[in-house]
Structure formats: C-alpha cells, structure tokens
Amino acid sequence: MSDDSSPRPVVVAVDGSDAALSAASWAAKEAVHHDVPLKIVYVAHYTCGSSGGATLDGAEQQYAESCLREASSAVKAAGLLVTIETEVLRGDVGATLVAESVGATLVCVGSTGIGRMVAAAFGSTAITLAERAHCPVAIIRYDAPHRGSSEAGFIVAVLDGLSDGDAALVWAMEEARVRRAPVLALGIFPWPPFDTNNDRFYDHLDHWLRRYPDVTVEVATTRMSARRYLESFAGAIQLVVIGQGDAATVTRLIGPRRLPITAHANCSVLIAHSAGHQVGSPSRVRETQAS
C-alpha cells in the first residue's frame, strides 16, 4: 500500500486467467488517465483455518510470479506508458483487496479472474469489495476468449437520488474520456412525485454536464429498476457506474456463480466512491424519457 505522499496506484488482481489479463489491460488505461502507477497483485488465498505457513511454497510462489510477469507483459505489449509494480499477497481475497484499497485510486478485478481456488466465491468477493473498499472498485466483465472485455457501447451512470450520485456521474464522465464512449445518465425515480424528481434531476445534471463539453451524453428517466430498464440495452453497454450508497444492490447484479448484469453480455460494473476529479465545462445533452 502507498503512503500519503506517494501516488495512489490503480490496483488489479490477477491469477493467470484470460479474464485477469483483460482486467489488467483495462486497469492500465485507468492508471495512464490518472497518471499513477499500475500495481498488479496476485493474492494467494489463505485463511486462519487453512494449512500452510506465512509464505508460499516454491511451486505456488513460482506460479504467482509467472502470473504477474504475464500480466505485466500484456500491458507492456499494448504500448501504454505506465509504471508497473507487482506484488504477491497472501490472505483472504476479499479482505486482502479491501486492505489494498486504502492506498489505491481504484481496485480492479476480472469477472472470473480473482483466484482459481475461490472462483465459486466470486460473488461474495465482489460484494465485499463493493461494500467495504476505501476507493472505487471496477469489476470487468469477461465473456468468450475471442471477445474479451468490450470497450464499445455506453457508459451508464445510475442516478437514483441516493448518496454518491455525483460520484457515479463524474466517474462515468471520466470513463467516457478514457474509453472515448458516450454516456447514458439514467435517473431512477420509482416513487411519486415522478415529475418533480424528474425536473430536479435535469437541473442538477446540467450543473455537471457543463463541465464535460467533450462528452456525448444521453439522458433517460424511469420508474423501473436500473437492471430492468437496461435489459433493453443488451449488447449496447460496456460499463455501468453506481454510487457507493448503492453498493448493496450489487447483490442483485452479482451472485455466487453469476456475472455482473447477467442480462448484458460484456458489461462491467464500477462502484464509485468519491468525485475527486478535476472537471471542466458545458455539454450538449440529447434527451430520452421512459416510464
């Protein structure tokens, strides 16, 4: 972990899987955008009840180092100018990554790349990170090997009037710049008075959109849940951004043996924690409304 004076890296966990390599490449672009190092970690799953000492045996250490080299090589092959750090960690996967998040700008995991020995526990690990991490968390969707993680389609900011709505919007806007993608600002207002909430939503949204004149934004409001509304966008979304105040909803998006937003192939999820970006000015908005 970093001290207060050092750059806070983007941390990505790898395990040698294609999903983890895809997540590492995704995370590398984040590190370049934030001008911080990329820290690639391998977490050897270990709990108090597990056998073994405080260090890895030779074969496991060798495998861990091999995973880190492979991920580093994949990032370097992409030609991105980023400082790469690597580390082998040992402990419970979720708790270890939460600890890493204290000194991180962002923690990133692949949808199926957080440890071969705990693949069935992916859902609980993702939920632990979503609810307990001290920085934003990205869970990068990985499907078939020939497709990898998609970087085509909308970046969706889910805005429901709860805490961290601004954080979700700012992260979505920043991701749009990183991925050169359009944003869908989705206002969720399930209860009356819908019209009043709708008007306030547009007024508040305008304040932020003026700071991102280079980002194309579409706006929609609905009484439906985000998951239900987004079903009609299957295949057209690359990333859904929610606020930390909505982290509990991740349990409905990620289950023990399920992937994020199961209705949408190649859709990733980012849980935003703070709107700590430098922002700029007016964006043109195209409006869509659904009830």
PDB file of C-alpha atoms in Angstrom:
ATOM      1  CA  MET A   1       0.000   0.000   0.000  1.00  0.00           C
ATOM      2  CA  SER A   2       1.085   3.602  -0.621  1.00  0.00           C
ATOM      3  CA  ASP A   3       1.813   6.239   1.972  1.00  0.00           C
ATOM      4  CA  ASP A   4       0.106   9.644   1.832  1.00  0.00           C
ATOM      5  CA  SER A   5       2.933  11.255  -0.148  1.00  0.00           C
ATOM      6  CA  SER A   6       3.163   8.672  -2.943  1.00  0.00           C
ATOM      7  CA  PRO A   7       0.860   8.315  -5.965  1.00  0.00           C
ATOM      8  CA  ARG A   8      -2.114   6.077  -5.242  1.00  0.00           C
ATOM      9  CA  PRO A   9      -1.864   3.256  -7.790  1.00  0.00           C
ATOM     10  CA  VAL A  10      -4.579   1.530  -9.732  1.00  0.00           C
ATOM     11  CA  VAL A  11      -4.559  -1.995  -8.270  1.00  0.00           C
ATOM     12  CA  VAL A  12      -5.564  -5.012 -10.338  1.00  0.00           C
ATOM     13  CA  ALA A  13      -5.726  -8.591  -9.089  1.00  0.00           C
ATOM     14  CA  VAL A  14      -4.620 -11.362 -11.468  1.00  0.00           C
ATOM     15  CA  ASP A  15      -4.487 -15.142 -11.356  1.00  0.00           C
ATOM     16  CA  GLY A  16      -3.227 -16.159 -14.787  1.00  0.00           C
ATOM     17  CA  SER A  17      -6.684 -16.358 -16.370  1.00  0.00           C
ATOM     18  CA  ASP A  18      -7.645 -14.576 -19.591  1.00  0.00           C
ATOM     19  CA  ALA A  19     -10.209 -12.611 -17.582  1.00  0.00           C
ATOM     20  CA  ALA A  20      -7.483 -11.294 -15.301  1.00  0.00           C
ATOM     21  CA  LEU A  21      -5.290 -10.310 -18.247  1.00  0.00           C
ATOM     22  CA  SER A  22      -8.233  -8.443 -19.743  1.00  0.00           C
ATOM     23  CA  ALA A  23      -8.795  -6.654 -16.419  1.00  0.00           C
ATOM     24  CA  ALA A  24      -5.098  -5.733 -16.261  1.00  0.00           C
ATOM     25  CA  SER A  25      -5.274  -4.121 -19.704  1.00  0.00           C
ATOM     26  CA  TRP A  26      -8.440  -2.241 -18.681  1.00  0.00           C
ATOM     27  CA  ALA A  27      -6.803  -1.080 -15.457  1.00  0.00           C
ATOM     28  CA  ALA A  28      -3.663   0.073 -17.277  1.00  0.00           C
ATOM     29  CA  LYS A  29      -5.687   2.664 -19.193  1.00  0.00           C
ATOM     30  CA  GLU A  30      -7.051   3.901 -15.869  1.00  0.00           C
ATOM     31  CA  ALA A  31      -3.544   4.281 -14.487  1.00  0.00           C
ATOM     32  CA  VAL A  32      -2.480   6.287 -17.542  1.00  0.00           C
ATOM     33  CA  HIS A  33      -5.570   8.512 -17.258  1.00  0.00           C
ATOM     34  CA  HIS A  34      -4.964   9.216 -13.564  1.00  0.00           C
ATOM     35  CA  ASP A  35      -1.184   9.471 -14.061  1.00  0.00           C
ATOM     36  CA  VAL A  36      -0.453   6.922 -11.351  1.00  0.00           C
ATOM     37  CA  PRO A  37       1.361   3.552 -11.302  1.00  0.00           C
ATOM     38  CA  LEU A  38      -0.379   0.281 -12.133  1.00  0.00           C
ATOM     39  CA  LYS A  39       0.020  -2.216  -9.305  1.00  0.00           C
ATOM     40  CA  ILE A  40      -0.570  -5.819 -10.354  1.00  0.00           C
ATOM     41  CA  VAL A  41      -1.117  -8.210  -7.446  1.00  0.00           C
ATOM     42  CA  TYR A  42      -1.528 -11.937  -7.093  1.00  0.00           C
ATOM     43  CA  VAL A  43      -3.493 -12.957  -3.983  1.00  0.00           C
ATOM     44  CA  ALA A  44      -2.788 -16.457  -2.721  1.00  0.00           C
ATOM     45  CA  HIS A  45      -5.958 -17.443  -0.881  1.00  0.00           C
ATOM     46  CA  TYR A  46      -5.257 -18.137   2.769  1.00  0.00           C
ATOM     47  CA  THR A  47      -7.462 -18.045   5.867  1.00  0.00           C
ATOM     48  CA  CYS A  48      -6.799 -18.704   9.544  1.00  0.00           C
ATOM     49  CA  GLY A  49      -8.159 -22.209   9.139  1.00  0.00           C
ATOM     50  CA  SER A  50      -6.015 -23.000   6.117  1.00  0.00           C
ATOM     51  CA  SER A  51      -2.922 -25.134   6.325  1.00  0.00           C
ATOM     52  CA  GLY A  52       0.454 -23.731   5.438  1.00  0.00           C
ATOM     53  CA  GLY A  53       2.833 -21.131   6.748  1.00  0.00           C
ATOM     54  CA  ALA A  54       3.133 -17.416   6.262  1.00  0.00           C
ATOM     55  CA  THR A  55       4.919 -17.820   2.940  1.00  0.00           C
ATOM     56  CA  LEU A  56       4.041 -19.646  -0.259  1.00  0.00           C
ATOM     57  CA  ASP A  57       5.655 -22.940  -1.163  1.00  0.00           C
ATOM     58  CA  GLY A  58       8.042 -22.989  -4.101  1.00  0.00           C
ATOM     59  CA  ALA A  59       5.545 -24.100  -6.731  1.00  0.00           C
ATOM     60  CA  GLU A  60       2.889 -21.601  -5.696  1.00  0.00           C
ATOM     61  CA  GLN A  61       5.393 -18.750  -5.493  1.00  0.00           C
ATOM     62  CA  GLN A  62       6.644 -19.642  -8.955  1.00  0.00           C
ATOM     63  CA  TYR A  63       3.100 -19.706 -10.323  1.00  0.00           C
ATOM     64  CA  ALA A  64       2.281 -16.357  -8.707  1.00  0.00           C
ATOM     65  CA  GLU A  65       5.358 -14.722 -10.197  1.00  0.00           C
ATOM     66  CA  SER A  66       4.520 -16.231 -13.584  1.00  0.00           C
ATOM     67  CA  CYS A  67       1.027 -14.680 -13.437  1.00  0.00           C
ATOM     68  CA  LEU A  68       2.490 -11.289 -12.600  1.00  0.00           C
ATOM     69  CA  ARG A  69       5.024 -11.480 -15.437  1.00  0.00           C
ATOM     70  CA  GLU A  70       2.336 -12.476 -17.913  1.00  0.00           C
ATOM     71  CA  ALA A  71       0.075  -9.593 -16.911  1.00  0.00           C
ATOM     72  CA  SER A  72       2.968  -7.127 -16.996  1.00  0.00           C
ATOM     73  CA  SER A  73       3.956  -8.325 -20.458  1.00  0.00           C
ATOM     74  CA  ALA A  74       0.384  -7.935 -21.708  1.00  0.00           C
ATOM     75  CA  VAL A  75       0.267  -4.328 -20.501  1.00  0.00           C
ATOM     76  CA  LYS A  76       3.680  -3.522 -21.975  1.00  0.00           C
ATOM     77  CA  ALA A  77       2.668  -5.076 -25.292  1.00  0.00           C
ATOM     78  CA  ALA A  78      -0.192  -2.572 -25.506  1.00  0.00           C
ATOM     79  CA  GLY A  79       2.389   0.217 -25.614  1.00  0.00           C
ATOM     80  CA  LEU A  80       0.909   2.156 -22.694  1.00  0.00           C
ATOM     81  CA  LEU A  81       3.283   4.481 -20.873  1.00  0.00           C
ATOM     82  CA  VAL A  82       2.648   3.394 -17.307  1.00  0.00           C
ATOM     83  CA  THR A  83       4.840   2.447 -14.359  1.00  0.00           C
ATOM     84  CA  ILE A  84       4.161  -1.154 -13.357  1.00  0.00           C
ATOM     85  CA  GLU A  85       4.550  -2.505  -9.829  1.00  0.00           C
ATOM     86  CA  THR A  86       3.936  -6.135  -8.866  1.00  0.00           C
ATOM     87  CA  GLU A  87       3.407  -7.929  -5.557  1.00  0.00           C
ATOM     88  CA  VAL A  88       2.449 -11.362  -4.295  1.00  0.00           C
ATOM     89  CA  LEU A  89      -0.008 -11.185  -1.391  1.00  0.00           C
ATOM     90  CA  ARG A  90      -1.411 -13.862   0.894  1.00  0.00           C
ATOM     91  CA  GLY A  91      -4.747 -13.897   2.688  1.00  0.00           C
ATOM     92  CA  ASP A  92      -8.488 -13.941   2.207  1.00  0.00           C
ATOM     93  CA  VAL A  93      -9.017 -12.489  -1.287  1.00  0.00           C
ATOM     94  CA  GLY A  94     -11.762 -10.022  -0.392  1.00  0.00           C
ATOM     95  CA  ALA A  95     -10.147  -8.794   2.828  1.00  0.00           C
ATOM     96  CA  THR A  96      -6.736  -8.505   1.180  1.00  0.00           C
ATOM     97  CA  LEU A  97      -8.049  -6.392  -1.681  1.00  0.00           C
ATOM     98  CA  VAL A  98     -10.025  -4.218   0.748  1.00  0.00           C
ATOM     99  CA  ALA A  99      -6.744  -3.600   2.602  1.00  0.00           C
ATOM    100  CA  GLU A 100      -5.055  -2.699  -0.695  1.00  0.00           C
ATOM    101  CA  SER A 101      -7.857  -0.239  -1.461  1.00  0.00           C
ATOM    102  CA  VAL A 102      -6.766   2.002   1.449  1.00  0.00           C
ATOM    103  CA  GLY A 103      -3.846   3.254  -0.645  1.00  0.00           C
ATOM    104  CA  ALA A 104      -5.352   2.885  -4.120  1.00  0.00           C
ATOM    105  CA  THR A 105      -7.020   5.129  -6.676  1.00  0.00           C
ATOM    106  CA  LEU A 106      -9.065   2.187  -7.951  1.00  0.00           C
ATOM    107  CA  VAL A 107      -9.186  -1.573  -7.382  1.00  0.00           C
ATOM    108  CA  CYS A 108      -9.971  -3.705 -10.416  1.00  0.00           C
ATOM    109  CA  VAL A 109     -10.819  -7.406 -10.768  1.00  0.00           C
ATOM    110  CA  GLY A 110     -11.907  -9.527 -13.695  1.00  0.00           C
ATOM    111  CA  SER A 111     -15.348 -11.109 -13.595  1.00  0.00           C
ATOM    112  CA  THR A 112     -13.779 -14.565 -13.436  1.00  0.00           C
ATOM    113  CA  GLY A 113     -10.185 -13.706 -12.624  1.00  0.00           C
ATOM    114  CA  ILE A 114      -9.774 -13.318  -8.868  1.00  0.00           C
ATOM    115  CA  GLY A 115      -8.306 -16.678  -7.932  1.00  0.00           C
ATOM    116  CA  ARG A 116      -8.738 -20.145  -9.362  1.00  0.00           C
ATOM    117  CA  MET A 117      -9.152 -21.698  -5.915  1.00  0.00           C
ATOM    118  CA  VAL A 118     -12.023 -19.349  -4.993  1.00  0.00           C
ATOM    119  CA  ALA A 119     -13.835 -18.979  -8.316  1.00  0.00           C
ATOM    120  CA  ALA A 120     -17.115 -20.117  -6.749  1.00  0.00           C
ATOM    121  CA  ALA A 121     -16.816 -17.331  -4.186  1.00  0.00           C
ATOM    122  CA  PHE A 122     -16.537 -14.612  -6.824  1.00  0.00           C
ATOM    123  CA  GLY A 123     -19.880 -13.097  -5.895  1.00  0.00           C
ATOM    124  CA  SER A 124     -19.050 -12.714  -2.223  1.00  0.00           C
ATOM    125  CA  THR A 125     -15.616 -11.260  -3.025  1.00  0.00           C
ATOM    126  CA  ALA A 126     -17.127  -8.709  -5.411  1.00  0.00           C
ATOM    127  CA  ILE A 127     -19.764  -7.778  -2.826  1.00  0.00           C
ATOM    128  CA  THR A 128     -17.108  -7.427  -0.117  1.00  0.00           C
ATOM    129  CA  LEU A 129     -15.146  -5.054  -2.342  1.00  0.00           C
ATOM    130  CA  ALA A 130     -18.248  -3.100  -3.384  1.00  0.00           C
ATOM    131  CA  GLU A 131     -19.360  -2.517   0.189  1.00  0.00           C
ATOM    132  CA  ARG A 132     -16.088  -2.254   2.099  1.00  0.00           C
ATOM    133  CA  ALA A 133     -13.415  -0.899  -0.249  1.00  0.00           C
ATOM    134  CA  HIS A 134     -11.961   2.518   0.547  1.00  0.00           C
ATOM    135  CA  CYS A 135     -11.754   3.545  -3.116  1.00  0.00           C
ATOM    136  CA  PRO A 136     -13.768   2.898  -6.279  1.00  0.00           C
ATOM    137  CA  VAL A 137     -13.961  -0.709  -7.480  1.00  0.00           C
ATOM    138  CA  ALA A 138     -14.225  -1.940 -11.072  1.00  0.00           C
ATOM    139  CA  ILE A 139     -15.436  -5.457 -11.889  1.00  0.00           C
ATOM    140  CA  ILE A 140     -14.550  -6.074 -15.515  1.00  0.00           C
ATOM    141  CA  ARG A 141     -16.843  -8.378 -17.445  1.00  0.00           C
ATOM    142  CA  TYR A 142     -15.155 -11.095 -19.441  1.00  0.00           C
ATOM    143  CA  ASP A 143     -17.002 -13.444 -21.763  1.00  0.00           C
ATOM    144  CA  ALA A 144     -15.724 -15.691 -24.523  1.00  0.00           C
ATOM    145  CA  PRO A 145     -11.967 -15.672 -25.137  1.00  0.00           C
ATOM    146  CA  HIS A 146     -12.458 -14.406 -28.689  1.00  0.00           C
ATOM    147  CA  ARG A 147     -14.298 -11.347 -27.365  1.00  0.00           C
ATOM    148  CA  GLY A 148     -12.581 -10.479 -24.091  1.00  0.00           C
ATOM    149  CA  SER A 149     -13.831  -7.362 -22.337  1.00  0.00           C
ATOM    150  CA  SER A 150     -15.753  -4.996 -24.575  1.00  0.00           C
ATOM    151  CA  GLU A 151     -14.931  -1.302 -24.896  1.00  0.00           C
ATOM    152  CA  ALA A 152     -17.824  -0.496 -27.197  1.00  0.00           C
ATOM    153  CA  GLY A 153     -21.152   0.919 -26.096  1.00  0.00           C
ATOM    154  CA  PHE A 154     -22.493   3.292 -23.469  1.00  0.00           C
ATOM    155  CA  ILE A 155     -21.025   4.159 -20.102  1.00  0.00           C
ATOM    156  CA  VAL A 156     -24.145   4.220 -17.881  1.00  0.00           C
ATOM    157  CA  ALA A 157     -24.327   6.380 -14.742  1.00  0.00           C
ATOM    158  CA  VAL A 158     -27.130   5.142 -12.481  1.00  0.00           C
ATOM    159  CA  LEU A 159     -28.505   8.129 -10.548  1.00  0.00           C
ATOM    160  CA  ASP A 160     -31.273   7.426  -8.057  1.00  0.00           C
ATOM    161  CA  GLY A 161     -31.071  10.367  -5.698  1.00  0.00           C
ATOM    162  CA  LEU A 162     -29.134   8.394  -3.076  1.00  0.00           C
ATOM    163  CA  SER A 163     -25.645   9.157  -1.821  1.00  0.00           C
ATOM    164  CA  ASP A 164     -22.706   9.301  -4.228  1.00  0.00           C
ATOM    165  CA  GLY A 165     -24.856  10.123  -7.251  1.00  0.00           C
ATOM    166  CA  ASP A 166     -22.430  12.885  -8.188  1.00  0.00           C
ATOM    167  CA  ALA A 167     -19.522  10.487  -7.758  1.00  0.00           C
ATOM    168  CA  ALA A 168     -21.150   7.996 -10.139  1.00  0.00           C
ATOM    169  CA  LEU A 169     -21.738  10.704 -12.729  1.00  0.00           C
ATOM    170  CA  VAL A 170     -18.222  12.122 -12.518  1.00  0.00           C
ATOM    171  CA  TRP A 171     -16.651   8.666 -12.779  1.00  0.00           C
ATOM    172  CA  ALA A 172     -18.890   7.890 -15.760  1.00  0.00           C
ATOM    173  CA  MET A 173     -17.800  11.106 -17.464  1.00  0.00           C
ATOM    174  CA  GLU A 174     -14.146  10.360 -16.800  1.00  0.00           C
ATOM    175  CA  GLU A 175     -14.579   6.809 -18.091  1.00  0.00           C
ATOM    176  CA  ALA A 176     -16.178   8.240 -21.230  1.00  0.00           C
ATOM    177  CA  ARG A 177     -12.983  10.196 -21.801  1.00  0.00           C
ATOM    178  CA  VAL A 178     -10.780   7.172 -21.155  1.00  0.00           C
ATOM    179  CA  ARG A 179     -12.849   4.856 -23.389  1.00  0.00           C
ATOM    180  CA  ARG A 180     -13.982   7.510 -25.910  1.00  0.00           C
ATOM    181  CA  ALA A 181     -17.569   6.414 -25.343  1.00  0.00           C
ATOM    182  CA  PRO A 182     -20.967   8.110 -24.925  1.00  0.00           C
ATOM    183  CA  VAL A 183     -22.655   8.350 -21.529  1.00  0.00           C
ATOM    184  CA  LEU A 184     -26.219   7.412 -20.612  1.00  0.00           C
ATOM    185  CA  ALA A 185     -27.265   9.312 -17.461  1.00  0.00           C
ATOM    186  CA  LEU A 186     -30.073   7.189 -16.053  1.00  0.00           C
ATOM    187  CA  GLY A 187     -32.332   8.725 -13.406  1.00  0.00           C
ATOM    188  CA  ILE A 188     -34.233   6.152 -11.320  1.00  0.00           C
ATOM    189  CA  PHE A 189     -37.371   7.542  -9.601  1.00  0.00           C
ATOM    190  CA  PRO A 190     -39.637   4.627  -8.609  1.00  0.00           C
ATOM    191  CA  TRP A 191     -41.961   6.650  -6.372  1.00  0.00           C
ATOM    192  CA  PRO A 192     -44.202   9.701  -6.889  1.00  0.00           C
ATOM    193  CA  PRO A 193     -43.841  12.608  -7.418  1.00  0.00           C
ATOM    194  CA  PHE A 194     -42.067  11.452 -10.569  1.00  0.00           C
ATOM    195  CA  ASP A 195     -42.390  14.780 -12.421  1.00  0.00           C
ATOM    196  CA  THR A 196     -40.880  16.795  -9.552  1.00  0.00           C
ATOM    197  CA  ASN A 197     -37.942  14.417  -9.207  1.00  0.00           C
ATOM    198  CA  ASN A 198     -37.530  14.450 -12.962  1.00  0.00           C
ATOM    199  CA  ASP A 199     -37.231  18.259 -13.091  1.00  0.00           C
ATOM    200  CA  ARG A 200     -34.754  18.324 -10.211  1.00  0.00           C
ATOM    201  CA  PHE A 201     -32.748  15.603 -11.898  1.00  0.00           C
ATOM    202  CA  TYR A 202     -32.336  17.599 -15.110  1.00  0.00           C
ATOM    203  CA  ASP A 203     -31.484  20.788 -13.208  1.00  0.00           C
ATOM    204  CA  HIS A 204     -28.815  19.037 -11.160  1.00  0.00           C
ATOM    205  CA  LEU A 205     -27.484  17.128 -14.134  1.00  0.00           C
ATOM    206  CA  ASP A 206     -26.973  20.324 -16.110  1.00  0.00           C
ATOM    207  CA  HIS A 207     -24.537  21.559 -13.455  1.00  0.00           C
ATOM    208  CA  TRP A 208     -22.240  18.593 -14.105  1.00  0.00           C
ATOM    209  CA  LEU A 209     -22.703  18.314 -17.845  1.00  0.00           C
ATOM    210  CA  ARG A 210     -21.425  21.841 -18.329  1.00  0.00           C
ATOM    211  CA  ARG A 211     -18.085  20.628 -17.049  1.00  0.00           C
ATOM    212  CA  TYR A 212     -17.685  17.980 -19.769  1.00  0.00           C
ATOM    213  CA  PRO A 213     -18.244  19.682 -23.158  1.00  0.00           C
ATOM    214  CA  ASP A 214     -16.330  16.929 -24.943  1.00  0.00           C
ATOM    215  CA  VAL A 215     -18.557  14.059 -23.743  1.00  0.00           C
ATOM    216  CA  THR A 216     -21.682  12.995 -25.643  1.00  0.00           C
ATOM    217  CA  VAL A 217     -24.485  12.391 -23.158  1.00  0.00           C
ATOM    218  CA  GLU A 218     -27.950  10.924 -23.463  1.00  0.00           C
ATOM    219  CA  VAL A 219     -30.396  11.254 -20.574  1.00  0.00           C
ATOM    220  CA  ALA A 220     -33.207   8.935 -19.535  1.00  0.00           C
ATOM    221  CA  THR A 221     -35.512   8.752 -16.512  1.00  0.00           C
ATOM    222  CA  THR A 222     -37.605   5.783 -15.478  1.00  0.00           C
ATOM    223  CA  ARG A 223     -39.703   4.297 -12.677  1.00  0.00           C
ATOM    224  CA  MET A 224     -38.197   0.867 -13.330  1.00  0.00           C
ATOM    225  CA  SER A 225     -35.147  -0.563 -11.588  1.00  0.00           C
ATOM    226  CA  ALA A 226     -31.836   0.022 -13.327  1.00  0.00           C
ATOM    227  CA  ARG A 227     -31.436  -3.666 -14.092  1.00  0.00           C
ATOM    228  CA  ARG A 228     -34.877  -3.961 -15.654  1.00  0.00           C
ATOM    229  CA  TYR A 229     -34.504  -0.758 -17.672  1.00  0.00           C
ATOM    230  CA  LEU A 230     -31.083  -1.733 -19.002  1.00  0.00           C
ATOM    231  CA  GLU A 231     -32.322  -5.102 -20.268  1.00  0.00           C
ATOM    232  CA  SER A 232     -33.474  -3.290 -23.411  1.00  0.00           C
ATOM    233  CA  PHE A 233     -29.876  -2.146 -23.989  1.00  0.00           C
ATOM    234  CA  ALA A 234     -28.400  -5.655 -24.106  1.00  0.00           C
ATOM    235  CA  GLY A 235     -25.142  -5.547 -26.056  1.00  0.00           C
ATOM    236  CA  ALA A 236     -25.037  -1.732 -26.120  1.00  0.00           C
ATOM    237  CA  ILE A 237     -23.442  -1.132 -22.693  1.00  0.00           C
ATOM    238  CA  GLN A 238     -19.798  -1.560 -21.748  1.00  0.00           C
ATOM    239  CA  LEU A 239     -19.827  -0.210 -18.182  1.00  0.00           C
ATOM    240  CA  VAL A 240     -22.433   0.597 -15.513  1.00  0.00           C
ATOM    241  CA  VAL A 241     -21.375   3.057 -12.793  1.00  0.00           C
ATOM    242  CA  ILE A 242     -23.180   3.160  -9.453  1.00  0.00           C
ATOM    243  CA  GLY A 243     -22.500   5.111  -6.262  1.00  0.00           C
ATOM    244  CA  GLN A 244     -21.181   3.554  -3.081  1.00  0.00           C
ATOM    245  CA  GLY A 245     -24.543   4.256  -1.498  1.00  0.00           C
ATOM    246  CA  ASP A 246     -25.980   1.709  -3.932  1.00  0.00           C
ATOM    247  CA  ALA A 247     -23.308  -0.920  -3.228  1.00  0.00           C
ATOM    248  CA  ALA A 248     -25.862  -3.209  -1.588  1.00  0.00           C
ATOM    249  CA  THR A 249     -27.597  -3.561  -4.959  1.00  0.00           C
ATOM    250  CA  VAL A 250     -24.548  -5.410  -6.246  1.00  0.00           C
ATOM    251  CA  THR A 251     -26.002  -8.491  -4.546  1.00  0.00           C
ATOM    252  CA  ARG A 252     -28.737  -8.378  -7.196  1.00  0.00           C
ATOM    253  CA  LEU A 253     -26.233  -7.937 -10.003  1.00  0.00           C
ATOM    254  CA  ILE A 254     -23.539 -10.404  -8.917  1.00  0.00           C
ATOM    255  CA  GLY A 255     -24.309 -13.751  -7.300  1.00  0.00           C
ATOM    256  CA  PRO A 256     -22.022 -16.592  -6.150  1.00  0.00           C
ATOM    257  CA  ARG A 257     -21.847 -18.154  -9.615  1.00  0.00           C
ATOM    258  CA  ARG A 258     -23.139 -15.303 -11.735  1.00  0.00           C
ATOM    259  CA  LEU A 259     -21.542 -12.429 -13.576  1.00  0.00           C
ATOM    260  CA  PRO A 260     -22.295  -8.703 -13.332  1.00  0.00           C
ATOM    261  CA  ILE A 261     -25.540  -7.602 -15.010  1.00  0.00           C
ATOM    262  CA  THR A 262     -26.271 -11.112 -16.262  1.00  0.00           C
ATOM    263  CA  ALA A 263     -28.714  -9.871 -18.902  1.00  0.00           C
ATOM    264  CA  HIS A 264     -25.932  -7.958 -20.669  1.00  0.00           C
ATOM    265  CA  ALA A 265     -23.007  -9.633 -22.412  1.00  0.00           C
ATOM    266  CA  ASN A 266     -19.694  -7.867 -21.858  1.00  0.00           C
ATOM    267  CA  CYS A 267     -20.985  -5.383 -19.298  1.00  0.00           C
ATOM    268  CA  SER A 268     -18.707  -4.260 -16.480  1.00  0.00           C
ATOM    269  CA  VAL A 269     -19.579  -2.513 -13.201  1.00  0.00           C
ATOM    270  CA  LEU A 270     -17.794   0.328 -11.393  1.00  0.00           C
ATOM    271  CA  ILE A 271     -18.729   1.301  -7.835  1.00  0.00           C
ATOM    272  CA  ALA A 272     -17.800   4.985  -7.399  1.00  0.00           C
ATOM    273  CA  HIS A 273     -16.753   6.322  -4.014  1.00  0.00           C
ATOM    274  CA  SER A 274     -15.750   9.940  -4.468  1.00  0.00           C
ATOM    275  CA  ALA A 275     -15.994  12.715  -7.054  1.00  0.00           C
ATOM    276  CA  GLY A 276     -12.382  13.726  -6.714  1.00  0.00           C
ATOM    277  CA  HIS A 277     -11.737  14.573 -10.357  1.00  0.00           C
ATOM    278  CA  GLN A 278     -10.770  17.861 -11.853  1.00  0.00           C
ATOM    279  CA  VAL A 279     -13.640  18.854 -14.093  1.00  0.00           C
ATOM    280  CA  GLY A 280     -14.165  21.332 -16.755  1.00  0.00           C
ATOM    281  CA  SER A 281     -17.417  22.975 -18.653  1.00  0.00           C
ATOM    282  CA  PRO A 282     -20.979  22.759 -20.977  1.00  0.00           C
ATOM    283  CA  SER A 283     -22.004  19.564 -22.630  1.00  0.00           C
ATOM    284  CA  ARG A 284     -24.767  19.149 -25.159  1.00  0.00           C
ATOM    285  CA  VAL A 285     -27.402  16.701 -23.989  1.00  0.00           C
ATOM    286  CA  ARG A 286     -29.748  14.557 -26.032  1.00  0.00           C
ATOM    287  CA  GLU A 287     -32.811  13.540 -24.046  1.00  0.00           C
ATOM    288  CA  THR A 288     -34.776  10.313 -23.906  1.00  0.00           C
ATOM    289  CA  GLN A 289     -37.519   9.565 -21.401  1.00  0.00           C
ATOM    290  CA  ALA A 290     -39.134   6.303 -20.404  1.00  0.00           C
ATOM    291  CA  SER A 291     -41.721   5.397 -17.820  1.00  0.00           C
TER     292      SER A 291
END
